[in-house]
Amino acid sequence: MQRINDKTHNRHWIYLDDNDVPVLLPCLYNRYTTLNGLSVVHEKVKNPETDQFDFQFKEIEIGEDAQYVRGEKVGVFLEWLEDYSKGSDHPLLTLDNHTALPAEYMNTFINEHLVHTIEASEVVVNRAVMSLQSYYNWLSCFFDMPYKKIFLYSENRELVRSNSKSKLIIKYLLPATRQLLYANTNSLLEEIVLRNGGELGCRTQENQGFYLQDFKADGSTQKGLLSLFKEMADNPDKEEFEYHLASFHAKYGSKRKLYIERAHLNLMKRYYEQERPKTDSIQFLVSSSPNDTFGTGIGKQYGTQLFSRVLKKVRKLIQENPEAYAGYQELDKALSYHHLRHSFGTDIFYEACQKAKKSYESITTESAVYIETARRLGHKVDSRYSNQTTKVYIHACGQREQLLKEVVHG
């Protein structure tokens, strides 16, 4: 698709699909916004009769700059969604169907693509949130479409602030730093979830993709963890085991193989035998909290919340015992679970460069090194954002080398 700021005829942003046909509703939204100078907000209002709070849509006046920004950011989102949908097998995930998609997709655009992939500043992210809220509120207000809660996740607020600074935080975690984080968890479940990010490259929600029993996915029967435990017992010299992460758990619907090392799989086996509650849940990783979630599969944001808690604990340890932890890298409070995955990807990228005897600065999106890294992480290699992703890993390799020098030389 393409977006055009047509100042001559329409006097607002218009969006065309690949056949140069206007994408109707976004075009109508921009006409409404620009010609009326209005935007729709969703606000909480107290009912004086009941003292209860109700939510309602309200039109507010906005200036020319705000009109332009809303049109631009909606267009950027639609471009991203078109690109995102090309790698998915989901029949309803299309540009034409964007008005009916759940808020998960808008929030993925904001919290993964803008925050983590392109490292957008706080201003850019806030403008995107405001623009998508305005567009989808307009759809709800005038077309009775379900309200969508679109927002920046709380765990990303510090990160977008750091993205705005001239000196970005170091987003690569050395292997020793990751081990320190794992060592400061309170249970086998917590350690496994963090290791899944740092050793397997899982996103936080992909922790829901581990099953105890064999399961059907992507056209065939896949091995569950019980089968892998048996395979490990039958093959005492085998050091790596394949697990199929199903497309319905992976971003972009990109199924992929996870290569679990023997020590990691042994940890999973210990969790199953010693800690996992007796439950009918088909998920392998389940909650042991003494509340209404006991015995149910962990939530999508479990990894994110866990990482935040462990990071805070480790930062405090380092601050209170500087001599004991003198050899460790500094940990910024803006780090997140995603940086475990990012560190894993950086290691894969760096090691592939070493194996191919190539400088990481020379890698392009056509390189076998990049394609293999993308495969291991479930990235798309034909995305319009591939170059940006490659740059992120090249930059991270530089950070990796600098951190290793600092640890070695003090």
Short mmCIF file of C-alpha atoms in Angstrom, two decimals, residues 19-296:
data_model
loop_
_atom_site.label_atom_id
_atom_site.label_comp_id
_atom_site.label_asym_id
_atom_site.label_seq_id
_atom_site.Cartn_x
_atom_site.Cartn_y
_atom_site.Cartn_z
CA ASN A 19 -4.18 -1.79 -6.92
CA ASP A 20 -4.34 1.97 -6.23
CA VAL A 21 -7.82 1.57 -4.74
CA PRO A 22 -8.49 3.78 -1.68
CA VAL A 23 -8.68 2.01 1.68
CA LEU A 24 -12.03 3.55 2.44
CA LEU A 25 -12.46 3.91 6.21
CA PRO A 26 -9.02 5.38 6.99
CA CYS A 27 -9.57 7.87 4.13
CA LEU A 28 -12.97 8.83 5.53
CA TYR A 29 -11.44 9.20 9.00
CA ASN A 30 -8.85 11.62 7.65
CA ARG A 31 -11.51 13.59 5.82
CA TYR A 32 -13.48 13.87 9.05
CA THR A 33 -10.40 14.84 11.06
CA THR A 34 -9.00 17.38 8.60
CA LEU A 35 -12.13 19.09 7.31
CA ASN A 36 -13.82 19.26 10.73
CA GLY A 37 -10.70 19.74 12.84
CA LEU A 38 -11.98 17.13 15.29
CA SER A 39 -10.79 13.98 17.03
CA VAL A 40 -12.67 11.42 19.13
CA VAL A 41 -11.53 10.66 22.69
CA HIS A 42 -12.76 8.04 25.15
CA GLU A 43 -13.15 9.60 28.57
CA LYS A 44 -14.36 8.66 32.03
CA VAL A 45 -17.28 10.74 33.33
CA LYS A 46 -18.89 10.62 36.77
CA ASN A 47 -22.66 10.15 36.81
CA PRO A 48 -23.97 12.71 39.36
CA GLU A 49 -27.06 10.60 40.10
CA THR A 50 -25.30 7.31 40.86
CA ASP A 51 -21.78 8.53 41.72
CA GLN A 52 -20.57 5.83 39.35
CA PHE A 53 -18.11 6.42 36.52
CA ASP A 54 -19.17 5.84 32.94
CA PHE A 55 -17.13 5.95 29.74
CA GLN A 56 -18.22 7.94 26.74
CA PHE A 57 -16.90 9.15 23.39
CA LYS A 58 -16.40 12.85 22.94
CA GLU A 59 -15.30 15.01 20.01
CA ILE A 60 -12.54 17.52 20.70
CA GLU A 61 -11.01 20.22 18.50
CA ILE A 62 -7.46 19.71 17.23
CA GLY A 63 -5.11 21.90 15.19
CA GLU A 64 -3.52 21.34 11.78
CA ASP A 65 -0.34 19.77 13.17
CA ALA A 66 -2.34 17.25 15.19
CA GLN A 67 -4.47 16.46 12.14
CA TYR A 68 -1.36 15.78 10.08
CA VAL A 69 0.21 13.58 12.76
CA ARG A 70 -2.91 11.45 13.17
CA GLY A 71 -3.08 10.82 9.45
CA GLU A 72 0.62 10.03 9.18
CA LYS A 73 0.72 7.60 12.11
CA VAL A 74 -2.42 5.74 11.02
CA GLY A 75 -0.75 5.30 7.64
CA VAL A 76 2.47 3.98 9.22
CA PHE A 77 0.40 1.47 11.20
CA LEU A 78 -1.45 0.29 8.07
CA GLU A 79 1.87 -0.16 6.23
CA TRP A 80 3.22 -2.19 9.13
CA LEU A 81 0.04 -4.29 9.31
CA GLU A 82 0.21 -5.09 5.60
CA ASP A 83 3.81 -6.21 6.04
CA TYR A 84 2.95 -8.14 9.24
CA SER A 85 0.06 -9.97 7.56
CA LYS A 86 2.19 -11.28 4.68
CA GLY A 87 4.01 -13.63 7.03
CA SER A 88 0.87 -14.94 8.71
CA ASP A 89 -1.31 -17.90 7.80
CA HIS A 90 -4.31 -16.36 9.57
CA PRO A 91 -7.01 -15.77 6.92
CA LEU A 92 -8.52 -12.79 8.75
CA LEU A 93 -5.25 -10.94 9.25
CA THR A 94 -5.45 -8.64 6.23
CA LEU A 95 -5.27 -4.93 5.55
CA ASP A 96 -8.92 -4.91 4.46
CA ASN A 97 -9.91 -6.46 7.79
CA HIS A 98 -7.91 -4.05 9.98
CA THR A 99 -11.01 -2.47 11.54
CA ALA A 100 -12.14 -5.81 13.02
CA LEU A 101 -8.80 -6.90 14.46
CA PRO A 102 -8.41 -7.15 18.24
CA ALA A 103 -6.38 -4.49 20.06
CA GLU A 104 -3.53 -7.01 20.39
CA TYR A 105 -2.31 -6.05 16.92
CA MET A 106 -2.29 -2.29 17.53
CA ASN A 107 -0.50 -2.87 20.82
CA THR A 108 2.03 -5.15 19.12
CA PHE A 109 2.75 -2.37 16.62
CA ILE A 110 3.34 0.07 19.47
CA ASN A 111 5.06 -2.08 22.08
CA GLU A 112 7.13 -4.41 19.92
CA HIS A 113 7.68 -2.74 16.56
CA LEU A 114 8.02 0.90 17.63
CA VAL A 115 9.59 0.38 21.05
CA HIS A 116 11.89 -2.59 20.41
CA THR A 117 12.45 -2.97 16.68
CA ILE A 118 12.94 0.61 15.54
CA GLU A 119 13.66 2.02 19.03
CA ALA A 120 11.31 4.98 18.55
CA SER A 121 11.48 7.96 20.88
CA GLU A 122 8.88 8.76 23.52
CA VAL A 123 7.41 11.50 21.31
CA VAL A 124 6.99 9.16 18.33
CA VAL A 125 5.44 6.40 20.45
CA ASN A 126 3.03 8.77 22.20
CA ARG A 127 1.93 10.19 18.86
CA ALA A 128 1.28 6.69 17.53
CA VAL A 129 -0.78 5.78 20.61
CA MET A 130 -2.79 9.00 20.35
CA SER A 131 -3.38 8.53 16.60
CA LEU A 132 -4.51 4.91 16.79
CA GLN A 133 -6.74 5.68 19.76
CA SER A 134 -8.30 8.53 17.76
CA TYR A 135 -8.91 6.35 14.69
CA TYR A 136 -10.37 3.35 16.51
CA ASN A 137 -12.43 5.60 18.80
CA TRP A 138 -13.87 7.19 15.66
CA LEU A 139 -14.79 3.74 14.34
CA SER A 140 -16.47 2.89 17.67
CA CYS A 141 -18.29 6.21 17.91
CA PHE A 142 -19.70 6.39 14.38
CA PHE A 143 -19.77 2.75 13.23
CA ASP A 144 -20.56 0.97 16.52
CA MET A 145 -17.39 -1.10 16.37
CA PRO A 146 -16.13 -2.54 19.67
CA TYR A 147 -13.92 -0.23 21.71
CA LYS A 148 -10.22 -1.11 21.62
CA LYS A 149 -7.84 -0.33 24.48
CA ILE A 150 -4.63 0.88 22.83
CA PHE A 151 -1.72 1.89 25.05
CA LEU A 152 1.99 1.77 25.84
CA TYR A 153 2.70 -1.08 28.26
CA SER A 154 3.94 0.15 31.64
CA GLU A 155 7.09 -1.96 31.40
CA ASN A 156 8.08 -0.07 28.22
CA ARG A 157 7.80 3.46 29.62
CA GLU A 158 11.36 3.63 30.92
CA LEU A 159 12.63 2.16 27.67
CA VAL A 160 10.99 4.75 25.41
CA ARG A 161 12.36 7.49 27.66
CA SER A 162 15.83 6.03 27.21
CA ASN A 163 15.23 5.84 23.45
CA SER A 164 14.79 9.61 23.55
CA LYS A 165 18.21 10.18 25.12
CA SER A 166 21.32 10.81 23.07
CA LYS A 167 23.03 7.83 24.74
CA LEU A 168 20.82 4.76 24.46
CA ILE A 169 20.95 2.08 27.12
CA ILE A 170 22.99 -1.07 26.52
CA LYS A 171 20.35 -3.58 25.48
CA TYR A 172 22.65 -6.60 25.28
CA LEU A 173 22.98 -8.81 28.36
CA LEU A 174 26.22 -10.75 28.64
CA PRO A 175 25.88 -14.51 29.32
CA ALA A 176 27.23 -14.00 32.86
CA THR A 177 24.63 -11.28 33.46
CA ARG A 178 21.86 -13.55 32.27
CA GLN A 179 23.13 -16.27 34.62
CA LEU A 180 23.00 -13.78 37.49
CA LEU A 181 19.36 -13.02 36.68
CA TYR A 182 18.51 -16.73 36.49
CA ALA A 183 20.23 -17.33 39.85
CA ASN A 184 18.01 -14.75 41.54
CA THR A 185 14.68 -16.32 40.67
CA ASN A 186 12.55 -17.91 43.38
CA SER A 187 11.43 -21.11 41.67
CA LEU A 188 12.18 -23.53 38.85
CA LEU A 189 9.24 -22.07 36.92
CA GLU A 190 10.72 -18.57 37.12
CA GLU A 191 14.18 -19.76 36.11
CA ILE A 192 12.80 -21.67 33.11
CA VAL A 193 10.79 -18.66 31.89
CA LEU A 194 13.82 -16.37 32.02
CA ARG A 195 16.03 -19.00 30.39
CA ASN A 196 13.44 -19.46 27.64
CA GLY A 197 14.03 -15.82 26.76
CA GLY A 198 17.80 -15.77 27.11
CA GLU A 199 18.67 -19.28 25.86
CA LEU A 200 15.87 -20.03 23.36
CA GLY A 201 14.92 -16.54 22.19
CA CYS A 202 11.28 -16.78 23.29
CA ARG A 203 9.01 -13.78 23.49
CA THR A 204 7.12 -13.51 26.78
CA GLN A 205 3.83 -14.79 25.30
CA GLU A 206 5.61 -17.69 23.58
CA ASN A 207 6.10 -19.30 26.99
CA GLN A 208 2.48 -20.39 26.56
CA GLY A 209 3.56 -22.53 23.60
CA PHE A 210 5.16 -25.32 25.64
CA TYR A 211 2.96 -28.42 26.00
CA LEU A 212 3.34 -31.45 28.24
CA GLN A 213 1.77 -34.01 25.88
CA ASP A 214 2.28 -34.42 22.13
CA PHE A 215 0.08 -31.97 20.23
CA LYS A 216 -1.19 -31.27 16.72
CA ALA A 217 0.05 -28.10 15.07
CA ASP A 218 1.02 -26.88 11.61
CA GLY A 219 -0.16 -29.99 9.81
CA SER A 220 1.35 -32.76 11.95
CA THR A 221 1.75 -34.17 15.45
CA GLN A 222 4.53 -32.45 17.42
CA LYS A 223 6.48 -33.72 20.41
CA GLY A 224 5.50 -32.43 23.83
CA LEU A 225 7.90 -32.13 26.76
CA LEU A 226 7.18 -35.67 28.03
CA SER A 227 8.37 -37.06 24.69
CA LEU A 228 11.52 -34.94 24.89
CA PHE A 229 12.19 -36.17 28.44
CA LYS A 230 12.00 -39.77 27.13
CA GLU A 231 14.23 -38.89 24.17
CA MET A 232 16.77 -37.41 26.59
CA ALA A 233 16.75 -40.59 28.73
CA ASP A 234 17.11 -42.82 25.65
CA ASN A 235 20.00 -40.77 24.24
CA PRO A 236 22.47 -40.02 27.08
CA ASP A 237 25.03 -38.48 24.70
CA LYS A 238 22.61 -36.15 22.92
CA GLU A 239 23.12 -32.50 23.88
CA GLU A 240 20.37 -30.68 21.92
CA PHE A 241 16.68 -31.39 21.45
CA GLU A 242 14.21 -29.87 18.99
CA TYR A 243 10.89 -28.43 20.13
CA HIS A 244 8.30 -27.14 17.67
CA LEU A 245 6.91 -23.71 18.58
CA ALA A 246 3.51 -23.70 16.90
CA SER A 247 2.50 -20.90 14.54
CA PHE A 248 -0.50 -19.98 16.71
CA HIS A 249 1.85 -19.05 19.55
CA ALA A 250 4.54 -17.26 17.53
CA LYS A 251 4.44 -13.68 16.30
CA TYR A 252 3.66 -13.27 12.60
CA GLY A 253 2.42 -16.87 12.71
CA SER A 254 6.02 -17.92 12.09
CA LYS A 255 6.39 -21.46 13.41
CA ARG A 256 9.97 -22.35 14.28
CA LYS A 257 12.22 -24.90 15.92
CA LEU A 258 13.63 -24.22 19.36
CA TYR A 259 16.89 -26.01 20.13
CA ILE A 260 16.85 -26.89 23.82
CA GLU A 261 20.19 -27.82 25.38
CA ARG A 262 20.34 -30.85 27.66
CA ALA A 263 20.87 -28.81 30.85
CA HIS A 264 17.84 -26.65 30.04
CA LEU A 265 15.69 -29.70 29.32
CA ASN A 266 16.85 -31.29 32.57
CA LEU A 267 15.70 -28.16 34.38
CA MET A 268 12.30 -28.55 32.74
CA LYS A 269 12.18 -32.19 33.83
CA ARG A 270 12.98 -31.22 37.44
CA TYR A 271 10.19 -28.64 37.32
CA TYR A 272 7.74 -31.29 36.10
CA GLU A 273 8.75 -33.81 38.75
CA GLN A 274 9.21 -31.50 41.74
CA GLU A 275 7.26 -28.28 41.36
CA ARG A 276 4.55 -28.35 38.69
CA PRO A 277 1.09 -28.54 40.33
CA LYS A 278 -1.16 -31.47 39.52
CA THR A 279 -3.51 -29.99 36.98
CA ASP A 280 -5.49 -30.75 33.84
CA SER A 281 -3.87 -27.82 32.03
CA ILE A 282 -2.39 -28.77 28.67
CA GLN A 283 0.28 -26.09 29.06
CA PHE A 284 3.59 -27.19 30.51
CA LEU A 285 4.25 -23.97 32.44
CA VAL A 286 1.47 -23.34 34.94
CA SER A 287 0.93 -21.02 37.87
CA SER A 288 1.65 -22.24 41.41
CA SER A 289 0.43 -19.01 43.04
CA PRO A 290 -2.05 -19.67 45.87
CA ASN A 291 -4.90 -17.82 44.19
CA ASP A 292 -7.50 -18.34 41.47
CA THR A 293 -4.77 -18.85 38.81
CA PHE A 294 -3.29 -21.91 40.60
CA GLY A 295 -2.85 -24.78 38.15
CA THR A 296 -3.68 -22.71 35.07
#
